[in-house]
Amino acid sequence: MSAPSSPETPAATSLVVGGRYELVELIGSGAMGSVFAAQDLVDERLVALKRLHAQRADDNTARTRFESEARTLRQLSHPGLPQVYDVGEDFDGVSVQPYLAMRLVTGETLADKLSERGPLPTHEVAALVAMLASALSAVHIAGVVHRDIKPANIVVSESGQPVLVDFGIATADDVEPLTSTGEVLGTMEYISPEQVSGRRATAASDVYSLGVVAFQCLTSVKPFQRESAVASALAHLHDPPPDLPRSVDKPLADLVQGMLAKDPDDRPLAADVARGLDRVLARSRS
């Protein structure tokens, strides 16, 4: 993959970060920072290096979110979550930029996979969502809520293991959200009804978002996407999810519909989703 020309390409930024990580290739870039493939010159391995944009270095909110992501990931261990190797700061001669070195997951995002293939086979969806639900359960047991579950934040490795990435707006139970009251964080097509209402996101909110992802994987349809963000928000609040195709086995369809319940108290726990999907997969193999 060739890195696009941008201020954050290796040619335009410090080639060695923290005296240790030699930037190789730009993987992706967003509003907060960029992710590079980098060579760890000490441990002699390729890593994913996430680095806050230089223009955000003096933005206290951006720095706090970045540091929160680092703390969140360091306390988690699961095959479906990024493994953090190192956290540090780098001075490029102008500003101090925090960075995060993680296990490099080679593969494609679920968003790209859906764009290329359309609806996925039901057994593949069940397996993917089961692994994601297991990862989410580990996140929730640690007292963390991701708050932005969507296909673009899921990388499917070459072995088929989905990895949940981008914990930039995640919060722990004992940490106040980095927003003013009523501000909504997340992606509108996947956000839960309670987040639309301005209430705090919980583990049940992540389950809802994963349910939207599961529905999209089965149908290529985002069930609550409408002509505008406001209309999509109202759909999350008031519209029932569409019926899944009859080709989807009833136990799987019922589980996805349960994940999309409007009332967070009516949704299953992530661990229950994983167990339920494991049973669906076991029945399909028998």
PDB file of C-alpha atoms in Angstrom:
ATOM      1  CA  MET A   1       0.000   0.000   0.000  1.00  0.00           C
ATOM      2  CA  SER A   2       1.469   3.331  -0.990  1.00  0.00           C
ATOM      3  CA  ALA A   3       1.131   6.231   1.421  1.00  0.00           C
ATOM      4  CA  PRO A   4      -0.810   9.193   0.068  1.00  0.00           C
ATOM      5  CA  SER A   5       0.883  12.563  -0.014  1.00  0.00           C
ATOM      6  CA  SER A   6       0.018  14.425   3.175  1.00  0.00           C
ATOM      7  CA  PRO A   7       1.714  16.359   5.969  1.00  0.00           C
ATOM      8  CA  GLU A   8       1.774  13.143   7.997  1.00  0.00           C
ATOM      9  CA  THR A   9       3.590  10.893   5.505  1.00  0.00           C
ATOM     10  CA  PRO A  10       6.993   9.609   6.664  1.00  0.00           C
ATOM     11  CA  ALA A  11       8.746  11.892   4.159  1.00  0.00           C
ATOM     12  CA  ALA A  12       7.234  14.949   5.836  1.00  0.00           C
ATOM     13  CA  THR A  13       7.602  13.979   9.479  1.00  0.00           C
ATOM     14  CA  SER A  14      10.328  12.646  11.763  1.00  0.00           C
ATOM     15  CA  LEU A  15      11.451   9.298  10.328  1.00  0.00           C
ATOM     16  CA  VAL A  16      12.298   7.890  13.770  1.00  0.00           C
ATOM     17  CA  VAL A  17       9.829   8.452  16.593  1.00  0.00           C
ATOM     18  CA  GLY A  18      10.953   8.299  20.198  1.00  0.00           C
ATOM     19  CA  GLY A  19      14.441   7.310  19.094  1.00  0.00           C
ATOM     20  CA  ARG A  20      13.091   3.819  18.426  1.00  0.00           C
ATOM     21  CA  TYR A  21      10.337   3.564  15.796  1.00  0.00           C
ATOM     22  CA  GLU A  22      11.284   4.081  12.154  1.00  0.00           C
ATOM     23  CA  LEU A  23       8.216   5.096  10.165  1.00  0.00           C
ATOM     24  CA  VAL A  24       7.672   2.864   7.142  1.00  0.00           C
ATOM     25  CA  GLU A  25       4.235   3.573   5.716  1.00  0.00           C
ATOM     26  CA  LEU A  26       1.139   5.608   6.485  1.00  0.00           C
ATOM     27  CA  ILE A  27      -1.753   3.241   7.221  1.00  0.00           C
ATOM     28  CA  GLY A  28      -4.465   5.761   7.961  1.00  0.00           C
ATOM     29  CA  SER A  29      -5.137   9.270   9.191  1.00  0.00           C
ATOM     30  CA  GLY A  30      -8.029  10.966  10.946  1.00  0.00           C
ATOM     31  CA  ALA A  31      -8.894  14.197  12.684  1.00  0.00           C
ATOM     32  CA  MET A  32      -6.899  13.335  15.807  1.00  0.00           C
ATOM     33  CA  GLY A  33      -3.842  11.530  14.534  1.00  0.00           C
ATOM     34  CA  SER A  34      -2.198   9.159  12.099  1.00  0.00           C
ATOM     35  CA  VAL A  35      -1.301   5.475  12.234  1.00  0.00           C
ATOM     36  CA  PHE A  36       1.894   4.226  10.628  1.00  0.00           C
ATOM     37  CA  ALA A  37       3.500   0.876  10.083  1.00  0.00           C
ATOM     38  CA  ALA A  38       6.837   1.321  11.839  1.00  0.00           C
ATOM     39  CA  GLN A  39       9.949  -0.744  12.448  1.00  0.00           C
ATOM     40  CA  ASP A  40      10.828  -1.151  16.126  1.00  0.00           C
ATOM     41  CA  LEU A  41      14.605  -0.742  16.062  1.00  0.00           C
ATOM     42  CA  VAL A  42      15.000  -2.203  19.563  1.00  0.00           C
ATOM     43  CA  ASP A  43      12.831  -5.328  19.407  1.00  0.00           C
ATOM     44  CA  GLU A  44      13.239  -5.695  15.625  1.00  0.00           C
ATOM     45  CA  ARG A  45       9.570  -6.064  14.724  1.00  0.00           C
ATOM     46  CA  LEU A  46       6.939  -4.174  12.781  1.00  0.00           C
ATOM     47  CA  VAL A  47       4.401  -2.296  14.891  1.00  0.00           C
ATOM     48  CA  ALA A  48       1.451   0.002  14.370  1.00  0.00           C
ATOM     49  CA  LEU A  49       2.429   3.443  15.645  1.00  0.00           C
ATOM     50  CA  LYS A  50      -0.386   5.871  16.406  1.00  0.00           C
ATOM     51  CA  ARG A  51       0.726   9.473  16.776  1.00  0.00           C
ATOM     52  CA  LEU A  52      -1.206  12.627  17.611  1.00  0.00           C
ATOM     53  CA  HIS A  53      -1.135  15.213  14.822  1.00  0.00           C
ATOM     54  CA  ALA A  54       1.430  17.974  15.411  1.00  0.00           C
ATOM     55  CA  GLN A  55      -1.279  20.633  15.102  1.00  0.00           C
ATOM     56  CA  ARG A  56      -3.161  18.894  17.935  1.00  0.00           C
ATOM     57  CA  ALA A  57      -0.169  18.749  20.264  1.00  0.00           C
ATOM     58  CA  ASP A  58      -1.319  21.799  22.255  1.00  0.00           C
ATOM     59  CA  ASP A  59      -4.998  20.771  22.230  1.00  0.00           C
ATOM     60  CA  ASN A  60      -5.632  19.623  25.799  1.00  0.00           C
ATOM     61  CA  THR A  61      -8.799  17.726  24.901  1.00  0.00           C
ATOM     62  CA  ALA A  62      -7.068  15.881  22.054  1.00  0.00           C
ATOM     63  CA  ARG A  63      -4.085  14.996  24.251  1.00  0.00           C
ATOM     64  CA  THR A  64      -6.334  13.803  27.058  1.00  0.00           C
ATOM     65  CA  ARG A  65      -8.324  11.587  24.687  1.00  0.00           C
ATOM     66  CA  PHE A  66      -5.133  10.165  23.232  1.00  0.00           C
ATOM     67  CA  GLU A  67      -3.746   9.414  26.680  1.00  0.00           C
ATOM     68  CA  SER A  68      -7.089   7.906  27.700  1.00  0.00           C
ATOM     69  CA  GLU A  69      -6.924   5.535  24.728  1.00  0.00           C
ATOM     70  CA  ALA A  70      -3.433   4.461  25.762  1.00  0.00           C
ATOM     71  CA  ARG A  71      -4.531   3.784  29.348  1.00  0.00           C
ATOM     72  CA  THR A  72      -7.607   1.913  28.145  1.00  0.00           C
ATOM     73  CA  LEU A  73      -5.716  -0.404  25.826  1.00  0.00           C
ATOM     74  CA  ARG A  74      -2.909  -1.123  28.284  1.00  0.00           C
ATOM     75  CA  GLN A  75      -5.358  -2.685  30.732  1.00  0.00           C
ATOM     76  CA  LEU A  76      -6.958  -4.985  28.133  1.00  0.00           C
ATOM     77  CA  SER A  77      -5.777  -8.324  26.758  1.00  0.00           C
ATOM     78  CA  HIS A  78      -7.767 -10.222  24.115  1.00  0.00           C
ATOM     79  CA  PRO A  79      -7.078 -11.529  20.573  1.00  0.00           C
ATOM     80  CA  GLY A  80      -9.786  -9.181  19.309  1.00  0.00           C
ATOM     81  CA  LEU A  81      -8.150  -6.065  20.786  1.00  0.00           C
ATOM     82  CA  PRO A  82      -4.936  -4.205  19.926  1.00  0.00           C
ATOM     83  CA  GLN A  83      -1.970  -5.230  22.070  1.00  0.00           C
ATOM     84  CA  VAL A  84      -0.071  -2.201  23.337  1.00  0.00           C
ATOM     85  CA  TYR A  85       3.713  -2.463  23.406  1.00  0.00           C
ATOM     86  CA  ASP A  86       4.788   1.033  24.366  1.00  0.00           C
ATOM     87  CA  VAL A  87       3.521   4.536  25.151  1.00  0.00           C
ATOM     88  CA  GLY A  88       5.662   7.642  24.961  1.00  0.00           C
ATOM     89  CA  GLU A  89       6.221  11.172  23.687  1.00  0.00           C
ATOM     90  CA  ASP A  90       8.353  12.430  20.820  1.00  0.00           C
ATOM     91  CA  PHE A  91       9.799  15.911  20.301  1.00  0.00           C
ATOM     92  CA  ASP A  92      10.069  16.807  16.605  1.00  0.00           C
ATOM     93  CA  GLY A  93      11.824  20.122  17.179  1.00  0.00           C
ATOM     94  CA  VAL A  94       8.569  22.064  17.334  1.00  0.00           C
ATOM     95  CA  SER A  95       6.110  20.205  19.551  1.00  0.00           C
ATOM     96  CA  VAL A  96       5.839  17.202  21.842  1.00  0.00           C
ATOM     97  CA  GLN A  97       3.611  14.524  20.317  1.00  0.00           C
ATOM     98  CA  PRO A  98       2.362  11.495  22.258  1.00  0.00           C
ATOM     99  CA  TYR A  99       2.531   8.137  20.507  1.00  0.00           C
ATOM    100  CA  LEU A 100       1.248   4.620  21.046  1.00  0.00           C
ATOM    101  CA  ALA A 101       3.001   1.502  19.677  1.00  0.00           C
ATOM    102  CA  MET A 102       0.725  -1.500  19.151  1.00  0.00           C
ATOM    103  CA  ARG A 103       0.625  -4.912  17.518  1.00  0.00           C
ATOM    104  CA  LEU A 104       0.357  -4.447  13.760  1.00  0.00           C
ATOM    105  CA  VAL A 105      -2.743  -6.196  12.429  1.00  0.00           C
ATOM    106  CA  THR A 106      -2.492  -6.902   8.710  1.00  0.00           C
ATOM    107  CA  GLY A 107      -5.806  -7.192   6.920  1.00  0.00           C
ATOM    108  CA  GLU A 108      -8.684  -5.002   5.798  1.00  0.00           C
ATOM    109  CA  THR A 109     -11.367  -3.108   7.629  1.00  0.00           C
ATOM    110  CA  LEU A 110     -14.800  -4.656   7.812  1.00  0.00           C
ATOM    111  CA  ALA A 111     -16.038  -1.545   5.988  1.00  0.00           C
ATOM    112  CA  ASP A 112     -13.780  -2.363   3.032  1.00  0.00           C
ATOM    113  CA  LYS A 113     -14.804  -6.017   3.126  1.00  0.00           C
ATOM    114  CA  LEU A 114     -18.496  -5.100   2.990  1.00  0.00           C
ATOM    115  CA  SER A 115     -17.869  -2.599   0.211  1.00  0.00           C
ATOM    116  CA  GLU A 116     -16.125  -5.262  -1.870  1.00  0.00           C
ATOM    117  CA  ARG A 117     -18.354  -8.250  -1.135  1.00  0.00           C
ATOM    118  CA  GLY A 118     -21.769  -6.980  -0.097  1.00  0.00           C
ATOM    119  CA  PRO A 119     -23.740  -9.175   2.341  1.00  0.00           C
ATOM    120  CA  LEU A 120     -21.614 -11.856   3.988  1.00  0.00           C
ATOM    121  CA  PRO A 121     -22.674 -15.503   4.470  1.00  0.00           C
ATOM    122  CA  THR A 122     -24.585 -16.019   7.706  1.00  0.00           C
ATOM    123  CA  HIS A 123     -22.003 -18.406   9.182  1.00  0.00           C
ATOM    124  CA  GLU A 124     -19.244 -15.856   8.515  1.00  0.00           C
ATOM    125  CA  VAL A 125     -21.288 -13.095  10.160  1.00  0.00           C
ATOM    126  CA  ALA A 126     -22.034 -15.287  13.174  1.00  0.00           C
ATOM    127  CA  ALA A 127     -18.342 -16.107  13.605  1.00  0.00           C
ATOM    128  CA  LEU A 128     -17.192 -12.492  13.186  1.00  0.00           C
ATOM    129  CA  VAL A 129     -19.778 -11.049  15.553  1.00  0.00           C
ATOM    130  CA  ALA A 130     -19.151 -13.804  18.124  1.00  0.00           C
ATOM    131  CA  MET A 131     -15.453 -12.895  18.233  1.00  0.00           C
ATOM    132  CA  LEU A 132     -16.254  -9.183  18.408  1.00  0.00           C
ATOM    133  CA  ALA A 133     -18.766  -9.751  21.202  1.00  0.00           C
ATOM    134  CA  SER A 134     -16.142 -11.722  23.120  1.00  0.00           C
ATOM    135  CA  ALA A 135     -13.690  -8.831  22.728  1.00  0.00           C
ATOM    136  CA  LEU A 136     -16.366  -6.351  23.816  1.00  0.00           C
ATOM    137  CA  SER A 137     -17.091  -8.473  26.876  1.00  0.00           C
ATOM    138  CA  ALA A 138     -13.429  -8.138  27.912  1.00  0.00           C
ATOM    139  CA  VAL A 139     -13.675  -4.380  27.361  1.00  0.00           C
ATOM    140  CA  HIS A 140     -16.830  -4.123  29.466  1.00  0.00           C
ATOM    141  CA  ILE A 141     -15.494  -6.320  32.277  1.00  0.00           C
ATOM    142  CA  ALA A 142     -12.602  -3.838  32.514  1.00  0.00           C
ATOM    143  CA  GLY A 143     -15.182  -1.088  33.017  1.00  0.00           C
ATOM    144  CA  VAL A 144     -14.635   0.505  29.604  1.00  0.00           C
ATOM    145  CA  VAL A 145     -17.177   1.518  26.946  1.00  0.00           C
ATOM    146  CA  HIS A 146     -15.915   1.862  23.354  1.00  0.00           C
ATOM    147  CA  ARG A 147     -18.704   4.217  22.132  1.00  0.00           C
ATOM    148  CA  ASP A 148     -17.874   4.016  18.407  1.00  0.00           C
ATOM    149  CA  ILE A 149     -18.406   0.451  17.180  1.00  0.00           C
ATOM    150  CA  LYS A 150     -18.628   0.499  13.369  1.00  0.00           C
ATOM    151  CA  PRO A 151     -17.146  -1.438  10.412  1.00  0.00           C
ATOM    152  CA  ALA A 152     -14.415   1.172   9.851  1.00  0.00           C
ATOM    153  CA  ASN A 153     -13.161   0.502  13.400  1.00  0.00           C
ATOM    154  CA  ILE A 154     -12.921  -3.261  12.895  1.00  0.00           C
ATOM    155  CA  VAL A 155      -9.870  -4.753  11.164  1.00  0.00           C
ATOM    156  CA  VAL A 156     -10.228  -8.332   9.934  1.00  0.00           C
ATOM    157  CA  SER A 157      -6.827 -10.017   9.963  1.00  0.00           C
ATOM    158  CA  GLU A 158      -5.609 -12.364   7.250  1.00  0.00           C
ATOM    159  CA  SER A 159      -6.522 -15.280   9.538  1.00  0.00           C
ATOM    160  CA  GLY A 160     -10.101 -14.014   9.858  1.00  0.00           C
ATOM    161  CA  GLN A 161      -9.773 -12.638  13.401  1.00  0.00           C
ATOM    162  CA  PRO A 162     -11.615  -9.321  13.771  1.00  0.00           C
ATOM    163  CA  VAL A 163      -9.799  -6.733  15.875  1.00  0.00           C
ATOM    164  CA  LEU A 164     -11.641  -3.795  17.390  1.00  0.00           C
ATOM    165  CA  VAL A 165      -9.591  -0.613  17.013  1.00  0.00           C
ATOM    166  CA  ASP A 166      -9.795   3.131  17.667  1.00  0.00           C
ATOM    167  CA  PHE A 167     -10.573   3.560  21.353  1.00  0.00           C
ATOM    168  CA  GLY A 168     -10.096   7.312  21.006  1.00  0.00           C
ATOM    169  CA  ILE A 169     -13.490   8.202  22.510  1.00  0.00           C
ATOM    170  CA  ALA A 170     -13.771   5.246  24.891  1.00  0.00           C
ATOM    171  CA  THR A 171     -14.454   5.968  28.548  1.00  0.00           C
ATOM    172  CA  ALA A 172     -13.921   4.078  31.769  1.00  0.00           C
ATOM    173  CA  ASP A 173     -16.675   3.849  34.361  1.00  0.00           C
ATOM    174  CA  ASP A 174     -14.733   6.089  36.746  1.00  0.00           C
ATOM    175  CA  VAL A 175     -13.850   8.759  34.166  1.00  0.00           C
ATOM    176  CA  GLU A 176     -16.101  11.618  33.154  1.00  0.00           C
ATOM    177  CA  PRO A 177     -16.727  11.872  29.396  1.00  0.00           C
ATOM    178  CA  LEU A 178     -14.633  14.512  27.644  1.00  0.00           C
ATOM    179  CA  THR A 179     -17.692  16.350  26.340  1.00  0.00           C
ATOM    180  CA  SER A 180     -20.128  18.931  27.514  1.00  0.00           C
ATOM    181  CA  THR A 181     -23.490  17.690  28.738  1.00  0.00           C
ATOM    182  CA  GLY A 182     -25.635  16.434  25.909  1.00  0.00           C
ATOM    183  CA  GLU A 183     -22.898  16.325  23.281  1.00  0.00           C
ATOM    184  CA  VAL A 184     -23.086  13.155  21.196  1.00  0.00           C
ATOM    185  CA  LEU A 185     -19.951  11.194  20.319  1.00  0.00           C
ATOM    186  CA  GLY A 186     -20.012   8.299  17.896  1.00  0.00           C
ATOM    187  CA  THR A 187     -21.137   7.672  14.327  1.00  0.00           C
ATOM    188  CA  MET A 188     -24.797   8.425  13.647  1.00  0.00           C
ATOM    189  CA  GLU A 189     -25.637   5.295  11.649  1.00  0.00           C
ATOM    190  CA  TYR A 190     -24.432   3.093  14.539  1.00  0.00           C
ATOM    191  CA  ILE A 191     -25.185   5.159  17.635  1.00  0.00           C
ATOM    192  CA  SER A 192     -27.584   3.902  20.301  1.00  0.00           C
ATOM    193  CA  PRO A 193     -30.938   5.525  21.141  1.00  0.00           C
ATOM    194  CA  GLU A 194     -29.719   6.535  24.592  1.00  0.00           C
ATOM    195  CA  GLN A 195     -26.699   8.323  23.095  1.00  0.00           C
ATOM    196  CA  VAL A 196     -29.012  10.141  20.683  1.00  0.00           C
ATOM    197  CA  SER A 197     -30.994  11.251  23.739  1.00  0.00           C
ATOM    198  CA  GLY A 198     -27.845  12.693  25.305  1.00  0.00           C
ATOM    199  CA  ARG A 199     -27.534  10.021  27.968  1.00  0.00           C
ATOM    200  CA  ARG A 200     -24.217   8.476  28.888  1.00  0.00           C
ATOM    201  CA  ALA A 201     -23.118   5.516  26.785  1.00  0.00           C
ATOM    202  CA  THR A 202     -22.948   2.183  28.587  1.00  0.00           C
ATOM    203  CA  ALA A 203     -21.923  -1.361  27.715  1.00  0.00           C
ATOM    204  CA  ALA A 204     -25.446  -1.841  26.351  1.00  0.00           C
ATOM    205  CA  SER A 205     -24.785   1.002  23.898  1.00  0.00           C
ATOM    206  CA  ASP A 206     -21.842  -0.921  22.451  1.00  0.00           C
ATOM    207  CA  VAL A 207     -24.043  -4.016  22.103  1.00  0.00           C
ATOM    208  CA  TYR A 208     -26.593  -1.966  20.149  1.00  0.00           C
ATOM    209  CA  SER A 209     -23.910  -0.633  17.811  1.00  0.00           C
ATOM    210  CA  LEU A 210     -22.579  -4.152  17.281  1.00  0.00           C
ATOM    211  CA  GLY A 211     -26.138  -5.207  16.444  1.00  0.00           C
ATOM    212  CA  VAL A 212     -26.257  -2.540  13.733  1.00  0.00           C
ATOM    213  CA  VAL A 213     -22.946  -3.864  12.388  1.00  0.00           C
ATOM    214  CA  ALA A 214     -24.308  -7.430  12.395  1.00  0.00           C
ATOM    215  CA  PHE A 215     -27.448  -6.312  10.539  1.00  0.00           C
ATOM    216  CA  GLN A 216     -25.321  -4.530   7.938  1.00  0.00           C
ATOM    217  CA  CYS A 217     -23.082  -7.589   7.493  1.00  0.00           C
ATOM    218  CA  LEU A 218     -26.137  -9.760   6.808  1.00  0.00           C
ATOM    219  CA  THR A 219     -27.915  -7.354   4.440  1.00  0.00           C
ATOM    220  CA  SER A 220     -25.542  -4.551   3.286  1.00  0.00           C
ATOM    221  CA  VAL A 221     -28.169  -2.206   4.755  1.00  0.00           C
ATOM    222  CA  LYS A 222     -27.612   0.225   7.623  1.00  0.00           C
ATOM    223  CA  PRO A 223     -30.999  -0.242   9.293  1.00  0.00           C
ATOM    224  CA  PHE A 224     -31.369   3.289  10.655  1.00  0.00           C
ATOM    225  CA  GLN A 225     -29.631   5.323   7.963  1.00  0.00           C
ATOM    226  CA  ARG A 226     -31.920   8.027   6.636  1.00  0.00           C
ATOM    227  CA  GLU A 227     -31.590  11.083   4.375  1.00  0.00           C
ATOM    228  CA  SER A 228     -30.055  13.257   7.121  1.00  0.00           C
ATOM    229  CA  ALA A 229     -28.311  12.924  10.467  1.00  0.00           C
ATOM    230  CA  VAL A 230     -31.412  14.219  12.264  1.00  0.00           C
ATOM    231  CA  ALA A 231     -33.648  11.710  10.490  1.00  0.00           C
ATOM    232  CA  SER A 232     -31.200   8.916  11.337  1.00  0.00           C
ATOM    233  CA  ALA A 233     -31.203   9.977  14.989  1.00  0.00           C
ATOM    234  CA  LEU A 234     -35.008   9.892  15.079  1.00  0.00           C
ATOM    235  CA  ALA A 235     -34.981   6.459  13.441  1.00  0.00           C
ATOM    236  CA  HIS A 236     -32.740   5.113  16.202  1.00  0.00           C
ATOM    237  CA  LEU A 237     -35.180   6.503  18.745  1.00  0.00           C
ATOM    238  CA  HIS A 238     -38.479   5.458  17.209  1.00  0.00           C
ATOM    239  CA  ASP A 239     -38.256   3.117  14.199  1.00  0.00           C
ATOM    240  CA  PRO A 240     -38.172  -0.655  14.660  1.00  0.00           C
ATOM    241  CA  PRO A 241     -35.357  -2.381  12.784  1.00  0.00           C
ATOM    242  CA  PRO A 242     -36.371  -3.909   9.450  1.00  0.00           C
ATOM    243  CA  ASP A 243     -36.925  -7.649   9.293  1.00  0.00           C
ATOM    244  CA  LEU A 244     -33.901  -9.693   8.323  1.00  0.00           C
ATOM    245  CA  PRO A 245     -34.156 -11.895   5.208  1.00  0.00           C
ATOM    246  CA  ARG A 246     -35.772 -15.297   5.700  1.00  0.00           C
ATOM    247  CA  SER A 247     -32.472 -16.871   4.691  1.00  0.00           C
ATOM    248  CA  VAL A 248     -31.088 -15.809   8.091  1.00  0.00           C
ATOM    249  CA  ASP A 249     -31.684 -18.547  10.663  1.00  0.00           C
ATOM    250  CA  LYS A 250     -34.241 -17.559  13.287  1.00  0.00           C
ATOM    251  CA  PRO A 251     -31.882 -17.927  16.299  1.00  0.00           C
ATOM    252  CA  LEU A 252     -29.397 -15.560  14.641  1.00  0.00           C
ATOM    253  CA  ALA A 253     -32.118 -13.128  13.556  1.00  0.00           C
ATOM    254  CA  ASP A 254     -33.646 -13.119  17.052  1.00  0.00           C
ATOM    255  CA  LEU A 255     -30.271 -12.409  18.639  1.00  0.00           C
ATOM    256  CA  VAL A 256     -29.560  -9.482  16.303  1.00  0.00           C
ATOM    257  CA  GLN A 257     -33.042  -8.064  16.892  1.00  0.00           C
ATOM    258  CA  GLY A 258     -32.462  -8.342  20.646  1.00  0.00           C
ATOM    259  CA  MET A 259     -29.221  -6.392  20.335  1.00  0.00           C
ATOM    260  CA  LEU A 260     -31.214  -3.623  18.620  1.00  0.00           C
ATOM    261  CA  ALA A 261     -33.766  -3.222  21.417  1.00  0.00           C
ATOM    262  CA  LYS A 262     -34.554   0.446  22.071  1.00  0.00           C
ATOM    263  CA  ASP A 263     -34.366  -0.013  25.845  1.00  0.00           C
ATOM    264  CA  PRO A 264     -30.778  -0.793  26.896  1.00  0.00           C
ATOM    265  CA  ASP A 265     -32.100  -2.975  29.724  1.00  0.00           C
ATOM    266  CA  ASP A 266     -33.672  -5.272  27.119  1.00  0.00           C
ATOM    267  CA  ARG A 267     -30.398  -5.966  25.289  1.00  0.00           C
ATOM    268  CA  PRO A 268     -28.217  -8.992  26.015  1.00  0.00           C
ATOM    269  CA  LEU A 269     -24.765  -8.608  27.530  1.00  0.00           C
ATOM    270  CA  ALA A 270     -21.855  -8.881  25.116  1.00  0.00           C
ATOM    271  CA  ALA A 271     -20.867 -12.170  26.759  1.00  0.00           C
ATOM    272  CA  ASP A 272     -24.387 -13.522  26.177  1.00  0.00           C
ATOM    273  CA  VAL A 273     -24.193 -12.481  22.521  1.00  0.00           C
ATOM    274  CA  ALA A 274     -20.921 -14.390  22.142  1.00  0.00           C
ATOM    275  CA  ARG A 275     -22.362 -17.503  23.805  1.00  0.00           C
ATOM    276  CA  GLY A 276     -25.559 -17.305  21.761  1.00  0.00           C
ATOM    277  CA  LEU A 277     -23.638 -17.047  18.506  1.00  0.00           C
ATOM    278  CA  ASP A 278     -21.367 -19.923  19.517  1.00  0.00           C
ATOM    279  CA  ARG A 279     -24.524 -22.035  19.888  1.00  0.00           C
ATOM    280  CA  VAL A 280     -25.741 -20.872  16.455  1.00  0.00           C
ATOM    281  CA  LEU A 281     -22.400 -21.896  14.941  1.00  0.00           C
ATOM    282  CA  ALA A 282     -22.419 -25.249  16.744  1.00  0.00           C
ATOM    283  CA  ARG A 283     -25.893 -26.042  15.382  1.00  0.00           C
ATOM    284  CA  SER A 284     -24.818 -25.123  11.855  1.00  0.00           C
ATOM    285  CA  ARG A 285     -21.901 -27.574  12.077  1.00  0.00           C
ATOM    286  CA  SER A 286     -23.974 -30.466  13.432  1.00  0.00           C
TER     287      SER A 286
END
